[in-house]
Structure formats: structure tokens, C-alpha cells
Amino acid sequence: MSFGGAVWLAVQEDLYRGFSSGYDHKNSSSSRSNISSSSNSSSTEESRGILGRMDDYFLSQCFHSSRACLAFLIDYVTSRLQKDVFRPVSDSASVEAMILATLHFCSHGFLPKKITDLLGLDQLAAAEGVNLISKVLADMSHSFITFPGSYDDRMGVAQGFKNISGIPNVVGVLGCLHVRVTPPPTTTTTTTESLYLNPLGYNSVMMQIISDVDGNLLSVEQCCPGGTLEKTVWEKSNIYQEFINFQHGQTWLVGGKGLPQSRHMLTPVQRTQSKTSAAERFNAAHSALLSSNQHVIGCLKTRFQCLHGLGAVQDNKLEPFSRIITACCVLHNIYKKFSVPLPREPVLEPLPPVQVRKEGEEKSFCYMGETQEDMIEMCFGNDGD
């Protein structure tokens, strides 16, 4: 697992605390009389609240999750809300209902009245609940979306990438998650609309994501209009600053053709430069890693149907979209931790075509070509070149 060890140990400790009392209660009650067992069972059912009244099939269809994962989320989010003096909450039952309403919205992209009625919420309370809980989930990103910070963690991730591709010292694959939106109306020019038109041909907002070899998300940031150059998004990101300041050592990220080759970014060898079979083998390995990132995006959009469209952009304010997308990314990592299966096979979007860059934009990084070429010859040039 690519997450920081301390983070996941803390999660496991929370899980243990959340369920150990129930486990001990079950074991002790089994030694009592049938009447006492029945009473305790009824009490446990009450403590489970709304979740305890739903069967596993309904949970998987409604929330695309498992009972254990949902129970953890309810406990964890409720605990965070109780500690947050700036987000006053009412009784635990209403918090549970708001959490489940948010998960249904993320899973299906809408929240029908029959679900809000089942959860005991009116439509206004449900909408406010989705807004609140999505903020809480997005705020959890610092705990559940973490880049490998120690040398040992980085080398563990790098070994996984090397095992499947042969490329050394890779600690993540970078891509952009596009989510369809309706751009804000404009009365004078088409500038605003074209700002949101992405290389795939539809209007979107985009977020930069980095994934590991197992499909976990290591970094999610920079919500931008979909027409923004991938290079611009990368160079304005926090993770870019960390890499140029060598916070992640002598390691690589794998990126597409729209990114400039640099000290920490591996891009494919251009056809005009691909003169050896070593370069061709490297490109094949590079392409496989890029495809793994597309698979992660496909998994996100399969599990969280809201990522197929988030409605209209109001006054060019992207924070609501960033919040929902980040919340889904947090849930993705948690669901993977609990080995929750996808509801169906993912449908992958094609890689976006390369966006046009001005002539000479890569000049300052040309000297790094020798570093990449040396690595390619060392790792891919031993088959008769």
C-alpha cells in the first residue's frame, strides 16, 4: 500500500475501536440466556441505525459499497463532525442519513425522493447534507490521499512499477480527470465556453491526479477549466513544487505527451527521436503505465456516476466541483482499502490528444533528454541494439 504507514495504522486503530466493542458485546452476549441475547441483539440493531435496517444487496446497489466500509465511513465522519466546533451537527441519526444521502448522490449522480424519504430527510435537508458531508470528505484528503513521503515508501512504490514496466524509480503516473459541466453563459464572446472545452471535445472541469501501481490515488489537486493546458496545471500544482525542490528524491513521474520532459517527468520518446528498439520498448512500457492511470479514471467514473456530469458552472466558481471530485477520490481510496468491488466493468476514456504548445516551450528542459536516454539504454537496450 502506497499510503503513509502512520495514516493507515491510525485508520486501522479507528476501525478496531469502532468494531471491537461490538465484537466483545457479541461474544459476551452469547453466553447469556436467550432472552438476554435477544435484548442485546435488539439494542445492537438500534445502535446500527439506518444502516442496520438495510440488507447487503441493497447497500451494494444503492451506495456501491459494503456494509463494513459504510459503517467505517459513518463512524469516521460522525467523529470528525463531533470534533468540529465550526460544523454543529444534530443527532447521530440525522448525520448517518446525510452521509448515506451523500454516498447515494456520489454513486448515482442524483438523489431521488424515494431515497430521501427512506433516510428520513426532506429534499432541502438532503441537499444541505450532501453539501456538508462532501466538504468533510474532501477535508479528509490529507489523511487518505497521501504521496509516499519516506525513502522506503517511495522505493516500495517504485519497485511495483518496475516489476510491471521495467522502468526504475517511478513513484506515480500523472493524468487529468475530466468531469463534464455546462460552462457559464457569456453574452459577448465565446472565450468562456472555449476555456472549458477539453481536448476530448466536451466541456469539463479537470483535476490532476497521480496514481500508484495498485490504482490508489496519491495526489489530487488543481481544479481547472477543461481547456487548460496539462503543462500549466502541472507547473502550478503543489506536487510540482515538491518535486523541483527534491522533496521526493531522484524519482520519476510518468506523464503524457502534453507534458514537458523534465528532471522528474518521464514522457514518451517522440517518433522522430525513436531510432532504436530500446526507445520503442520504453515507449511500450510507458504507454502501459499511462493506461493504468486511465483505468483508475475509468474506475472512478464507474463507481461514482456523479463524475459523468456535475451541472452548470456558476460565475466561474469551481470550488463546489472540486469538493465533490475530491470527496469521490477520498472514497475511492477508502473503498479500495476495504476491497469493495466495482458495480460493473469500467469503461475507459481515450487518452486526450496533445494540446498545442508554443514553439520553444520545452527548451529549458532539453538537457534532461540525456538523463532519460541513459536510463532507456540501461534498462531497455540489452536486446541487441
mmCIF file of C-alpha atoms in Angstrom:
data_model
loop_
_atom_site.group_PDB
_atom_site.id
_atom_site.type_symbol
_atom_site.label_atom_id
_atom_site.label_comp_id
_atom_site.label_asym_id
_atom_site.label_seq_id
_atom_site.Cartn_x
_atom_site.Cartn_y
_atom_site.Cartn_z
ATOM 1 C CA MET A 1 0.000 0.000 0.000
ATOM 2 C CA SER A 2 1.350 3.409 -1.008
ATOM 3 C CA PHE A 3 -0.201 5.439 1.769
ATOM 4 C CA GLY A 4 1.953 6.594 4.651
ATOM 5 C CA GLY A 5 2.163 3.802 7.182
ATOM 6 C CA ALA A 6 1.139 6.010 10.090
ATOM 7 C CA VAL A 7 -2.038 7.088 8.312
ATOM 8 C CA TRP A 8 -3.282 3.584 7.677
ATOM 9 C CA LEU A 9 -2.262 2.401 11.127
ATOM 10 C CA ALA A 10 -4.430 5.191 12.506
ATOM 11 C CA VAL A 11 -7.285 4.088 10.275
ATOM 12 C CA GLN A 12 -6.955 0.514 11.438
ATOM 13 C CA GLU A 13 -6.910 1.700 15.046
ATOM 14 C CA ASP A 14 -10.130 3.613 14.453
ATOM 15 C CA LEU A 15 -11.628 0.540 12.825
ATOM 16 C CA TYR A 16 -10.622 -1.598 15.762
ATOM 17 C CA ARG A 17 -12.091 0.825 18.265
ATOM 18 C CA GLY A 18 -15.271 1.105 16.234
ATOM 19 C CA PHE A 19 -15.897 -2.603 15.973
ATOM 20 C CA SER A 20 -14.119 -4.215 18.915
ATOM 21 C CA SER A 21 -16.838 -3.142 21.330
ATOM 22 C CA GLY A 22 -19.460 -4.727 19.077
ATOM 23 C CA TYR A 23 -17.383 -7.890 18.783
ATOM 24 C CA ASP A 24 -16.858 -8.161 22.537
ATOM 25 C CA HIS A 25 -20.520 -7.463 23.107
ATOM 26 C CA LYS A 26 -21.484 -10.257 20.737
ATOM 27 C CA ASN A 27 -19.153 -12.771 22.386
ATOM 28 C CA SER A 28 -20.298 -11.939 25.907
ATOM 29 C CA SER A 29 -23.966 -11.988 24.988
ATOM 30 C CA SER A 30 -23.654 -15.488 23.508
ATOM 31 C CA SER A 31 -23.063 -16.878 26.996
ATOM 32 C CA ARG A 32 -26.249 -15.323 28.387
ATOM 33 C CA SER A 33 -29.813 -16.546 28.234
ATOM 34 C CA ASN A 34 -31.868 -16.384 25.047
ATOM 35 C CA ILE A 35 -33.933 -13.520 26.453
ATOM 36 C CA SER A 36 -30.810 -11.514 27.263
ATOM 37 C CA SER A 37 -29.314 -12.293 23.840
ATOM 38 C CA SER A 38 -32.476 -11.164 22.135
ATOM 39 C CA SER A 39 -32.479 -7.933 24.125
ATOM 40 C CA ASN A 40 -28.825 -7.227 23.363
ATOM 41 C CA SER A 41 -29.353 -8.026 19.689
ATOM 42 C CA SER A 42 -32.205 -5.565 19.557
ATOM 43 C CA SER A 43 -30.038 -2.936 21.245
ATOM 44 C CA THR A 44 -27.246 -3.546 18.714
ATOM 45 C CA GLU A 45 -29.748 -3.215 15.866
ATOM 46 C CA GLU A 46 -30.832 0.154 17.233
ATOM 47 C CA SER A 47 -27.230 1.330 17.544
ATOM 48 C CA ARG A 48 -26.687 0.452 13.891
ATOM 49 C CA GLY A 49 -29.408 2.955 12.968
ATOM 50 C CA ILE A 50 -30.443 3.262 9.329
ATOM 51 C CA LEU A 51 -27.630 1.024 8.096
ATOM 52 C CA GLY A 52 -28.858 -1.869 10.228
ATOM 53 C CA ARG A 53 -32.252 -1.815 8.500
ATOM 54 C CA MET A 54 -30.787 -2.370 5.028
ATOM 55 C CA ASP A 55 -29.582 -5.667 3.584
ATOM 56 C CA ASP A 56 -26.214 -6.107 1.895
ATOM 57 C CA TYR A 57 -27.630 -6.286 -1.642
ATOM 58 C CA PHE A 58 -29.492 -3.011 -1.186
ATOM 59 C CA LEU A 59 -26.328 -1.372 0.170
ATOM 60 C CA SER A 60 -24.253 -2.500 -2.801
ATOM 61 C CA GLN A 61 -26.864 -1.322 -5.303
ATOM 62 C CA CYS A 62 -27.667 1.939 -3.557
ATOM 63 C CA PHE A 63 -24.251 3.039 -2.361
ATOM 64 C CA HIS A 64 -21.821 0.883 -4.409
ATOM 65 C CA SER A 65 -20.156 -0.116 -1.157
ATOM 66 C CA SER A 66 -20.032 -2.821 1.502
ATOM 67 C CA ARG A 67 -21.553 -2.807 4.974
ATOM 68 C CA ALA A 68 -18.161 -2.762 6.720
ATOM 69 C CA CYS A 69 -16.946 0.154 4.608
ATOM 70 C CA LEU A 70 -20.158 2.129 5.141
ATOM 71 C CA ALA A 71 -20.026 1.508 8.892
ATOM 72 C CA PHE A 72 -16.453 2.800 8.969
ATOM 73 C CA LEU A 73 -17.374 5.908 6.974
ATOM 74 C CA ILE A 74 -20.342 6.674 9.213
ATOM 75 C CA ASP A 75 -18.244 6.294 12.366
ATOM 76 C CA TYR A 76 -15.295 8.257 10.980
ATOM 77 C CA VAL A 77 -17.265 11.167 9.514
ATOM 78 C CA THR A 78 -19.518 11.398 12.577
ATOM 79 C CA SER A 79 -16.449 11.528 14.797
ATOM 80 C CA ARG A 80 -14.949 14.350 12.728
ATOM 81 C CA LEU A 81 -18.171 16.325 12.843
ATOM 82 C CA GLN A 82 -18.427 15.941 16.601
ATOM 83 C CA LYS A 83 -14.932 17.389 16.983
ATOM 84 C CA ASP A 84 -15.561 20.311 14.603
ATOM 85 C CA VAL A 85 -16.908 23.311 16.512
ATOM 86 C CA PHE A 86 -17.487 25.159 13.224
ATOM 87 C CA ARG A 87 -19.850 22.487 11.898
ATOM 88 C CA PRO A 88 -22.535 21.926 14.527
ATOM 89 C CA VAL A 89 -24.453 18.698 13.995
ATOM 90 C CA SER A 90 -27.681 17.404 15.398
ATOM 91 C CA ASP A 91 -28.383 13.818 16.447
ATOM 92 C CA SER A 92 -26.354 10.914 15.115
ATOM 93 C CA ALA A 93 -29.310 9.524 13.164
ATOM 94 C CA SER A 94 -29.540 12.655 11.003
ATOM 95 C CA VAL A 95 -25.757 12.603 10.464
ATOM 96 C CA GLU A 96 -25.967 8.980 9.321
ATOM 97 C CA ALA A 97 -28.805 9.908 6.965
ATOM 98 C CA MET A 98 -26.787 12.801 5.492
ATOM 99 C CA ILE A 99 -23.760 10.565 4.974
ATOM 100 C CA LEU A 100 -25.818 7.925 3.175
ATOM 101 C CA ALA A 101 -27.550 10.606 1.085
ATOM 102 C CA THR A 102 -24.137 11.928 0.019
ATOM 103 C CA LEU A 103 -22.894 8.454 -0.864
ATOM 104 C CA HIS A 104 -26.028 7.800 -2.948
ATOM 105 C CA PHE A 105 -25.520 11.080 -4.807
ATOM 106 C CA CYS A 106 -21.868 10.262 -5.487
ATOM 107 C CA SER A 107 -22.759 6.736 -6.626
ATOM 108 C CA HIS A 108 -25.621 7.676 -8.955
ATOM 109 C CA GLY A 109 -25.320 11.393 -9.676
ATOM 110 C CA PHE A 110 -28.794 12.187 -8.340
ATOM 111 C CA LEU A 111 -30.821 11.822 -5.155
ATOM 112 C CA PRO A 112 -34.441 10.682 -5.719
ATOM 113 C CA LYS A 113 -37.255 11.363 -3.287
ATOM 114 C CA LYS A 114 -37.738 7.681 -2.520
ATOM 115 C CA ILE A 115 -34.188 7.574 -1.109
ATOM 116 C CA THR A 116 -34.519 10.776 0.913
ATOM 117 C CA ASP A 117 -37.838 9.505 2.281
ATOM 118 C CA LEU A 118 -36.180 6.229 3.240
ATOM 119 C CA LEU A 119 -33.453 8.187 5.032
ATOM 120 C CA GLY A 120 -35.964 10.440 6.760
ATOM 121 C CA LEU A 121 -34.793 13.639 5.055
ATOM 122 C CA ASP A 122 -36.715 16.214 3.079
ATOM 123 C CA GLN A 123 -35.169 17.411 -0.185
ATOM 124 C CA LEU A 124 -33.750 20.619 1.306
ATOM 125 C CA ALA A 125 -32.162 18.819 4.263
ATOM 126 C CA ALA A 126 -30.743 16.206 1.875
ATOM 127 C CA ALA A 127 -29.176 18.884 -0.364
ATOM 128 C CA GLU A 128 -27.654 20.634 2.642
ATOM 129 C CA GLY A 129 -26.425 17.281 3.917
ATOM 130 C CA VAL A 130 -24.676 16.481 0.631
ATOM 131 C CA ASN A 131 -23.017 19.899 0.737
ATOM 132 C CA LEU A 132 -21.832 19.416 4.324
ATOM 133 C CA ILE A 133 -20.665 15.806 4.074
ATOM 134 C CA SER A 134 -18.879 16.346 0.760
ATOM 135 C CA LYS A 135 -16.895 19.132 2.455
ATOM 136 C CA VAL A 136 -15.985 16.804 5.311
ATOM 137 C CA LEU A 137 -14.926 14.049 2.904
ATOM 138 C CA ALA A 138 -12.855 16.474 0.828
ATOM 139 C CA ASP A 139 -11.159 17.709 4.007
ATOM 140 C CA MET A 140 -10.180 14.095 4.712
ATOM 141 C CA SER A 141 -7.966 14.058 1.607
ATOM 142 C CA HIS A 142 -4.854 14.902 3.649
ATOM 143 C CA SER A 143 -5.352 11.658 5.586
ATOM 144 C CA PHE A 144 -6.471 9.343 2.795
ATOM 145 C CA ILE A 145 -4.714 10.688 -0.327
ATOM 146 C CA THR A 146 -1.028 10.751 0.528
ATOM 147 C CA PHE A 147 2.127 10.746 -1.537
ATOM 148 C CA PRO A 148 4.850 8.342 -0.329
ATOM 149 C CA GLY A 149 6.917 10.525 1.972
ATOM 150 C CA SER A 150 9.765 8.347 3.168
ATOM 151 C CA TYR A 151 12.557 6.780 1.132
ATOM 152 C CA ASP A 152 11.316 3.277 1.961
ATOM 153 C CA ASP A 153 7.754 4.132 0.901
ATOM 154 C CA ARG A 154 8.972 5.618 -2.383
ATOM 155 C CA MET A 155 11.148 2.621 -3.145
ATOM 156 C CA GLY A 156 8.263 0.291 -2.355
ATOM 157 C CA VAL A 157 6.058 2.086 -4.884
ATOM 158 C CA ALA A 158 8.911 2.257 -7.416
ATOM 159 C CA GLN A 159 9.520 -1.477 -7.159
ATOM 160 C CA GLY A 160 5.898 -2.153 -8.025
ATOM 161 C CA PHE A 161 6.151 -0.013 -11.155
ATOM 162 C CA LYS A 162 9.470 -1.587 -12.144
ATOM 163 C CA ASN A 163 8.010 -5.075 -11.784
ATOM 164 C CA ILE A 164 5.339 -4.394 -14.397
ATOM 165 C CA SER A 165 7.160 -1.992 -16.729
ATOM 166 C CA GLY A 166 10.925 -2.302 -16.274
ATOM 167 C CA ILE A 167 11.183 1.471 -15.688
ATOM 168 C CA PRO A 168 13.058 2.261 -12.457
ATOM 169 C CA ASN A 169 12.349 4.891 -9.792
ATOM 170 C CA VAL A 170 8.785 5.664 -10.904
ATOM 171 C CA VAL A 171 6.616 6.763 -7.964
ATOM 172 C CA GLY A 172 3.415 7.668 -9.772
ATOM 173 C CA VAL A 173 1.541 8.126 -13.036
ATOM 174 C CA LEU A 174 0.073 11.550 -13.715
ATOM 175 C CA GLY A 175 -3.160 12.163 -15.583
ATOM 176 C CA CYS A 176 -6.146 14.505 -15.692
ATOM 177 C CA LEU A 177 -9.661 13.587 -14.636
ATOM 178 C CA HIS A 178 -12.216 15.458 -16.762
ATOM 179 C CA VAL A 179 -15.787 15.848 -15.486
ATOM 180 C CA ARG A 180 -18.441 17.169 -17.846
ATOM 181 C CA VAL A 181 -20.020 20.542 -16.934
ATOM 182 C CA THR A 182 -22.105 23.233 -18.588
ATOM 183 C CA PRO A 183 -19.934 26.353 -18.923
ATOM 184 C CA PRO A 184 -21.237 29.683 -17.645
ATOM 185 C CA PRO A 185 -23.197 31.683 -20.216
ATOM 186 C CA THR A 186 -21.462 34.524 -21.997
ATOM 187 C CA THR A 187 -23.063 37.398 -23.846
ATOM 188 C CA THR A 188 -20.092 38.917 -25.688
ATOM 189 C CA THR A 189 -17.560 36.317 -26.804
ATOM 190 C CA THR A 190 -17.055 32.577 -26.833
ATOM 191 C CA THR A 191 -13.899 32.875 -24.708
ATOM 192 C CA THR A 192 -15.508 31.485 -21.561
ATOM 193 C CA GLU A 193 -17.011 28.475 -23.315
ATOM 194 C CA SER A 194 -13.783 27.630 -25.142
ATOM 195 C CA LEU A 195 -11.972 27.758 -21.798
ATOM 196 C CA TYR A 196 -13.949 24.716 -20.677
ATOM 197 C CA LEU A 197 -13.718 22.807 -23.969
ATOM 198 C CA ASN A 198 -11.274 19.958 -23.378
ATOM 199 C CA PRO A 199 -9.167 18.029 -25.937
ATOM 200 C CA LEU A 200 -11.741 15.202 -25.888
ATOM 201 C CA GLY A 201 -14.316 17.573 -27.378
ATOM 202 C CA TYR A 202 -16.666 18.318 -24.480
ATOM 203 C CA ASN A 203 -16.898 20.999 -21.784
ATOM 204 C CA SER A 204 -15.414 19.972 -18.468
ATOM 205 C CA VAL A 205 -13.537 20.824 -15.336
ATOM 206 C CA MET A 206 -10.348 18.879 -14.753
ATOM 207 C CA MET A 207 -8.295 17.772 -11.783
ATOM 208 C CA GLN A 208 -4.753 16.486 -11.844
ATOM 209 C CA ILE A 209 -4.403 13.043 -10.299
ATOM 210 C CA ILE A 210 -1.422 10.810 -9.594
ATOM 211 C CA SER A 211 -1.946 7.075 -9.086
ATOM 212 C CA ASP A 212 0.231 4.173 -7.983
ATOM 213 C CA VAL A 213 0.613 0.720 -9.473
ATOM 214 C CA ASP A 214 -2.335 -0.629 -7.445
ATOM 215 C CA GLY A 215 -4.729 2.114 -8.539
ATOM 216 C CA ASN A 216 -4.592 4.124 -5.305
ATOM 217 C CA LEU A 217 -4.642 7.892 -5.633
ATOM 218 C CA LEU A 218 -1.506 9.598 -4.294
ATOM 219 C CA SER A 219 -2.299 13.204 -5.202
ATOM 220 C CA VAL A 220 -5.405 15.114 -6.306
ATOM 221 C CA GLU A 221 -5.360 18.871 -6.896
ATOM 222 C CA GLN A 222 -5.799 21.842 -9.214
ATOM 223 C CA CYS A 223 -9.444 22.036 -10.298
ATOM 224 C CA CYS A 224 -9.313 23.986 -13.569
ATOM 225 C CA PRO A 225 -11.434 24.558 -16.664
ATOM 226 C CA GLY A 226 -11.085 21.595 -19.009
ATOM 227 C CA GLY A 227 -9.351 23.570 -21.735
ATOM 228 C CA THR A 228 -6.373 24.416 -19.520
ATOM 229 C CA LEU A 229 -3.065 23.077 -20.829
ATOM 230 C CA GLU A 230 -1.935 19.974 -18.944
ATOM 231 C CA LYS A 231 1.516 21.551 -18.696
ATOM 232 C CA THR A 232 0.046 24.630 -16.993
ATOM 233 C CA VAL A 233 -1.882 22.535 -14.483
ATOM 234 C CA TRP A 234 1.233 20.519 -13.644
ATOM 235 C CA GLU A 235 3.529 23.508 -13.204
ATOM 236 C CA LYS A 236 1.054 25.284 -10.900
ATOM 237 C CA SER A 237 0.492 22.259 -8.681
ATOM 238 C CA ASN A 238 1.852 21.779 -5.192
ATOM 239 C CA ILE A 239 3.301 18.376 -6.082
ATOM 240 C CA TYR A 240 5.326 20.000 -8.882
ATOM 241 C CA GLN A 241 6.907 22.365 -6.362
ATOM 242 C CA GLU A 242 7.723 19.415 -4.123
ATOM 243 C CA PHE A 243 9.484 17.626 -6.982
ATOM 244 C CA ILE A 244 11.550 20.591 -8.144
ATOM 245 C CA ASN A 245 12.600 21.090 -4.521
ATOM 246 C CA PHE A 246 13.711 17.429 -4.432
ATOM 247 C CA GLN A 247 11.334 16.505 -1.613
ATOM 248 C CA HIS A 248 10.819 13.157 -3.355
ATOM 249 C CA GLY A 249 14.431 12.429 -4.171
ATOM 250 C CA GLN A 250 15.696 11.189 -7.519
ATOM 251 C CA THR A 251 12.396 9.731 -8.665
ATOM 252 C CA TRP A 252 10.185 9.970 -11.732
ATOM 253 C CA LEU A 253 6.562 10.584 -12.532
ATOM 254 C CA VAL A 254 5.193 9.190 -15.785
ATOM 255 C CA GLY A 255 3.274 11.725 -17.891
ATOM 256 C CA GLY A 256 1.789 12.055 -21.354
ATOM 257 C CA LYS A 257 2.932 13.886 -24.461
ATOM 258 C CA GLY A 258 1.278 17.103 -23.304
ATOM 259 C CA LEU A 259 3.848 17.485 -20.538
ATOM 260 C CA PRO A 260 7.405 18.756 -20.950
ATOM 261 C CA GLN A 261 10.246 16.347 -20.300
ATOM 262 C CA SER A 262 11.992 17.384 -17.110
ATOM 263 C CA ARG A 263 14.167 16.135 -14.300
ATOM 264 C CA HIS A 264 11.233 14.349 -12.667
ATOM 265 C CA MET A 265 8.842 13.769 -15.589
ATOM 266 C CA LEU A 266 9.171 10.819 -17.960
ATOM 267 C CA THR A 267 7.447 11.422 -21.277
ATOM 268 C CA PRO A 268 7.381 9.132 -24.328
ATOM 269 C CA VAL A 269 10.205 9.340 -26.836
ATOM 270 C CA GLN A 270 8.978 11.212 -29.906
ATOM 271 C CA ARG A 271 8.814 9.216 -33.142
ATOM 272 C CA THR A 272 11.387 11.463 -34.764
ATOM 273 C CA GLN A 273 13.781 10.572 -31.929
ATOM 274 C CA SER A 274 12.798 6.900 -31.593
ATOM 275 C CA LYS A 275 15.650 5.422 -33.619
ATOM 276 C CA THR A 276 16.337 2.297 -31.594
ATOM 277 C CA SER A 277 14.362 -0.719 -30.454
ATOM 278 C CA ALA A 278 15.271 0.282 -26.891
ATOM 279 C CA ALA A 279 13.274 3.507 -27.313
ATOM 280 C CA GLU A 280 10.386 1.539 -28.794
ATOM 281 C CA ARG A 281 10.369 -0.860 -25.858
ATOM 282 C CA PHE A 282 10.468 2.073 -23.463
ATOM 283 C CA ASN A 283 7.525 3.706 -25.222
ATOM 284 C CA ALA A 284 5.526 0.480 -24.952
ATOM 285 C CA ALA A 285 6.244 0.278 -21.210
ATOM 286 C CA HIS A 286 5.460 3.977 -20.802
ATOM 287 C CA SER A 287 2.155 3.561 -22.650
ATOM 288 C CA ALA A 288 1.150 0.680 -20.380
ATOM 289 C CA LEU A 289 1.699 2.855 -17.306
ATOM 290 C CA LEU A 290 -0.306 5.733 -18.798
ATOM 291 C CA SER A 291 -3.103 3.262 -19.493
ATOM 292 C CA SER A 292 -3.106 2.248 -15.839
ATOM 293 C CA ASN A 293 -3.942 5.844 -14.928
ATOM 294 C CA GLN A 294 -6.774 5.848 -17.465
ATOM 295 C CA HIS A 295 -8.047 2.672 -15.823
ATOM 296 C CA VAL A 296 -8.126 4.478 -12.451
ATOM 297 C CA ILE A 297 -10.161 7.286 -14.032
ATOM 298 C CA GLY A 298 -12.488 4.677 -15.537
ATOM 299 C CA CYS A 299 -12.923 3.048 -12.126
ATOM 300 C CA LEU A 300 -13.728 6.424 -10.550
ATOM 301 C CA LYS A 301 -16.402 7.194 -13.138
ATOM 302 C CA THR A 302 -17.845 3.694 -12.899
ATOM 303 C CA ARG A 303 -18.181 3.714 -9.129
ATOM 304 C CA PHE A 304 -19.161 7.391 -8.838
ATOM 305 C CA GLN A 305 -21.666 8.208 -11.548
ATOM 306 C CA CYS A 306 -21.781 11.866 -10.473
ATOM 307 C CA LEU A 307 -18.404 12.220 -12.229
ATOM 308 C CA HIS A 308 -20.160 11.868 -15.581
ATOM 309 C CA GLY A 309 -21.627 15.346 -15.144
ATOM 310 C CA LEU A 310 -21.836 17.949 -12.392
ATOM 311 C CA GLY A 311 -24.155 20.524 -13.932
ATOM 312 C CA ALA A 312 -23.639 24.202 -14.664
ATOM 313 C CA VAL A 313 -20.722 26.381 -13.604
ATOM 314 C CA GLN A 314 -21.991 29.406 -11.697
ATOM 315 C CA ASP A 315 -19.933 32.610 -12.006
ATOM 316 C CA ASN A 316 -16.812 30.569 -12.853
ATOM 317 C CA LYS A 317 -16.716 29.238 -9.285
ATOM 318 C CA LEU A 318 -15.103 25.794 -9.350
ATOM 319 C CA GLU A 319 -14.910 25.103 -5.599
ATOM 320 C CA PRO A 320 -18.194 23.097 -5.488
ATOM 321 C CA PHE A 321 -16.919 20.861 -8.291
ATOM 322 C CA SER A 322 -13.513 20.487 -6.677
ATOM 323 C CA ARG A 323 -15.184 19.470 -3.418
ATOM 324 C CA ILE A 324 -17.332 16.732 -4.964
ATOM 325 C CA ILE A 325 -14.498 15.357 -7.116
ATOM 326 C CA THR A 326 -12.062 15.307 -4.186
ATOM 327 C CA ALA A 327 -14.688 13.628 -1.993
ATOM 328 C CA CYS A 328 -15.087 10.888 -4.610
ATOM 329 C CA CYS A 329 -11.304 10.450 -4.753
ATOM 330 C CA VAL A 330 -11.159 10.046 -0.965
ATOM 331 C CA LEU A 331 -13.962 7.483 -1.142
ATOM 332 C CA HIS A 332 -12.118 5.662 -3.949
ATOM 333 C CA ASN A 333 -9.077 5.088 -1.739
ATOM 334 C CA ILE A 334 -11.191 4.026 1.223
ATOM 335 C CA TYR A 335 -13.233 1.612 -0.915
ATOM 336 C CA LYS A 336 -10.018 0.090 -2.230
ATOM 337 C CA LYS A 337 -8.777 -0.337 1.332
ATOM 338 C CA PHE A 338 -11.930 -2.335 2.058
ATOM 339 C CA SER A 339 -11.645 -4.250 -1.269
ATOM 340 C CA VAL A 340 -15.093 -3.071 -2.366
ATOM 341 C CA PRO A 341 -15.694 -4.369 -5.918
ATOM 342 C CA LEU A 342 -16.782 -2.089 -8.736
ATOM 343 C CA PRO A 343 -20.501 -2.226 -9.596
ATOM 344 C CA ARG A 344 -19.614 -3.095 -13.213
ATOM 345 C CA GLU A 345 -16.660 -3.231 -15.573
ATOM 346 C CA PRO A 346 -15.132 0.229 -16.112
ATOM 347 C CA VAL A 347 -15.430 1.965 -19.486
ATOM 348 C CA LEU A 348 -12.202 3.771 -20.290
ATOM 349 C CA GLU A 349 -11.990 7.157 -21.963
ATOM 350 C CA PRO A 350 -9.336 7.535 -24.649
ATOM 351 C CA LEU A 351 -6.198 9.450 -23.838
ATOM 352 C CA PRO A 352 -6.754 13.098 -24.771
ATOM 353 C CA PRO A 353 -4.887 14.332 -27.850
ATOM 354 C CA VAL A 354 -1.870 16.519 -27.241
ATOM 355 C CA GLN A 355 -2.769 20.175 -26.702
ATOM 356 C CA VAL A 356 -0.868 22.681 -28.807
ATOM 357 C CA ARG A 357 2.056 24.371 -27.117
ATOM 358 C CA LYS A 358 4.018 27.353 -28.296
ATOM 359 C CA GLU A 359 7.233 26.704 -30.122
ATOM 360 C CA GLY A 360 10.249 26.520 -27.812
ATOM 361 C CA GLU A 361 8.374 25.924 -24.539
ATOM 362 C CA GLU A 362 10.430 22.814 -23.793
ATOM 363 C CA LYS A 363 13.813 24.375 -24.497
ATOM 364 C CA SER A 364 14.756 24.913 -20.866
ATOM 365 C CA PHE A 365 14.395 21.207 -20.170
ATOM 366 C CA CYS A 366 16.193 19.813 -23.225
ATOM 367 C CA TYR A 367 19.326 18.953 -21.283
ATOM 368 C CA MET A 368 17.322 16.364 -19.351
ATOM 369 C CA GLY A 369 16.910 14.337 -22.535
ATOM 370 C CA GLU A 370 20.324 12.820 -21.921
ATOM 371 C CA THR A 371 19.231 11.553 -18.489
ATOM 372 C CA GLN A 372 16.178 9.844 -19.948
ATOM 373 C CA GLU A 373 18.189 8.435 -22.849
ATOM 374 C CA ASP A 374 20.774 6.992 -20.462
ATOM 375 C CA MET A 375 18.039 5.307 -18.438
ATOM 376 C CA ILE A 376 16.412 3.885 -21.593
ATOM 377 C CA GLU A 377 19.686 2.453 -22.851
ATOM 378 C CA MET A 378 20.489 0.976 -19.454
ATOM 379 C CA CYS A 379 17.090 -0.629 -18.861
ATOM 380 C CA PHE A 380 15.787 -1.330 -22.374
ATOM 381 C CA GLY A 381 18.907 -1.515 -24.564
ATOM 382 C CA ASN A 382 20.130 -5.029 -23.800
ATOM 383 C CA ASP A 383 18.347 -6.911 -26.586
ATOM 384 C CA GLY A 384 20.716 -6.456 -29.450
ATOM 385 C CA ASP A 385 20.623 -2.728 -30.202
#
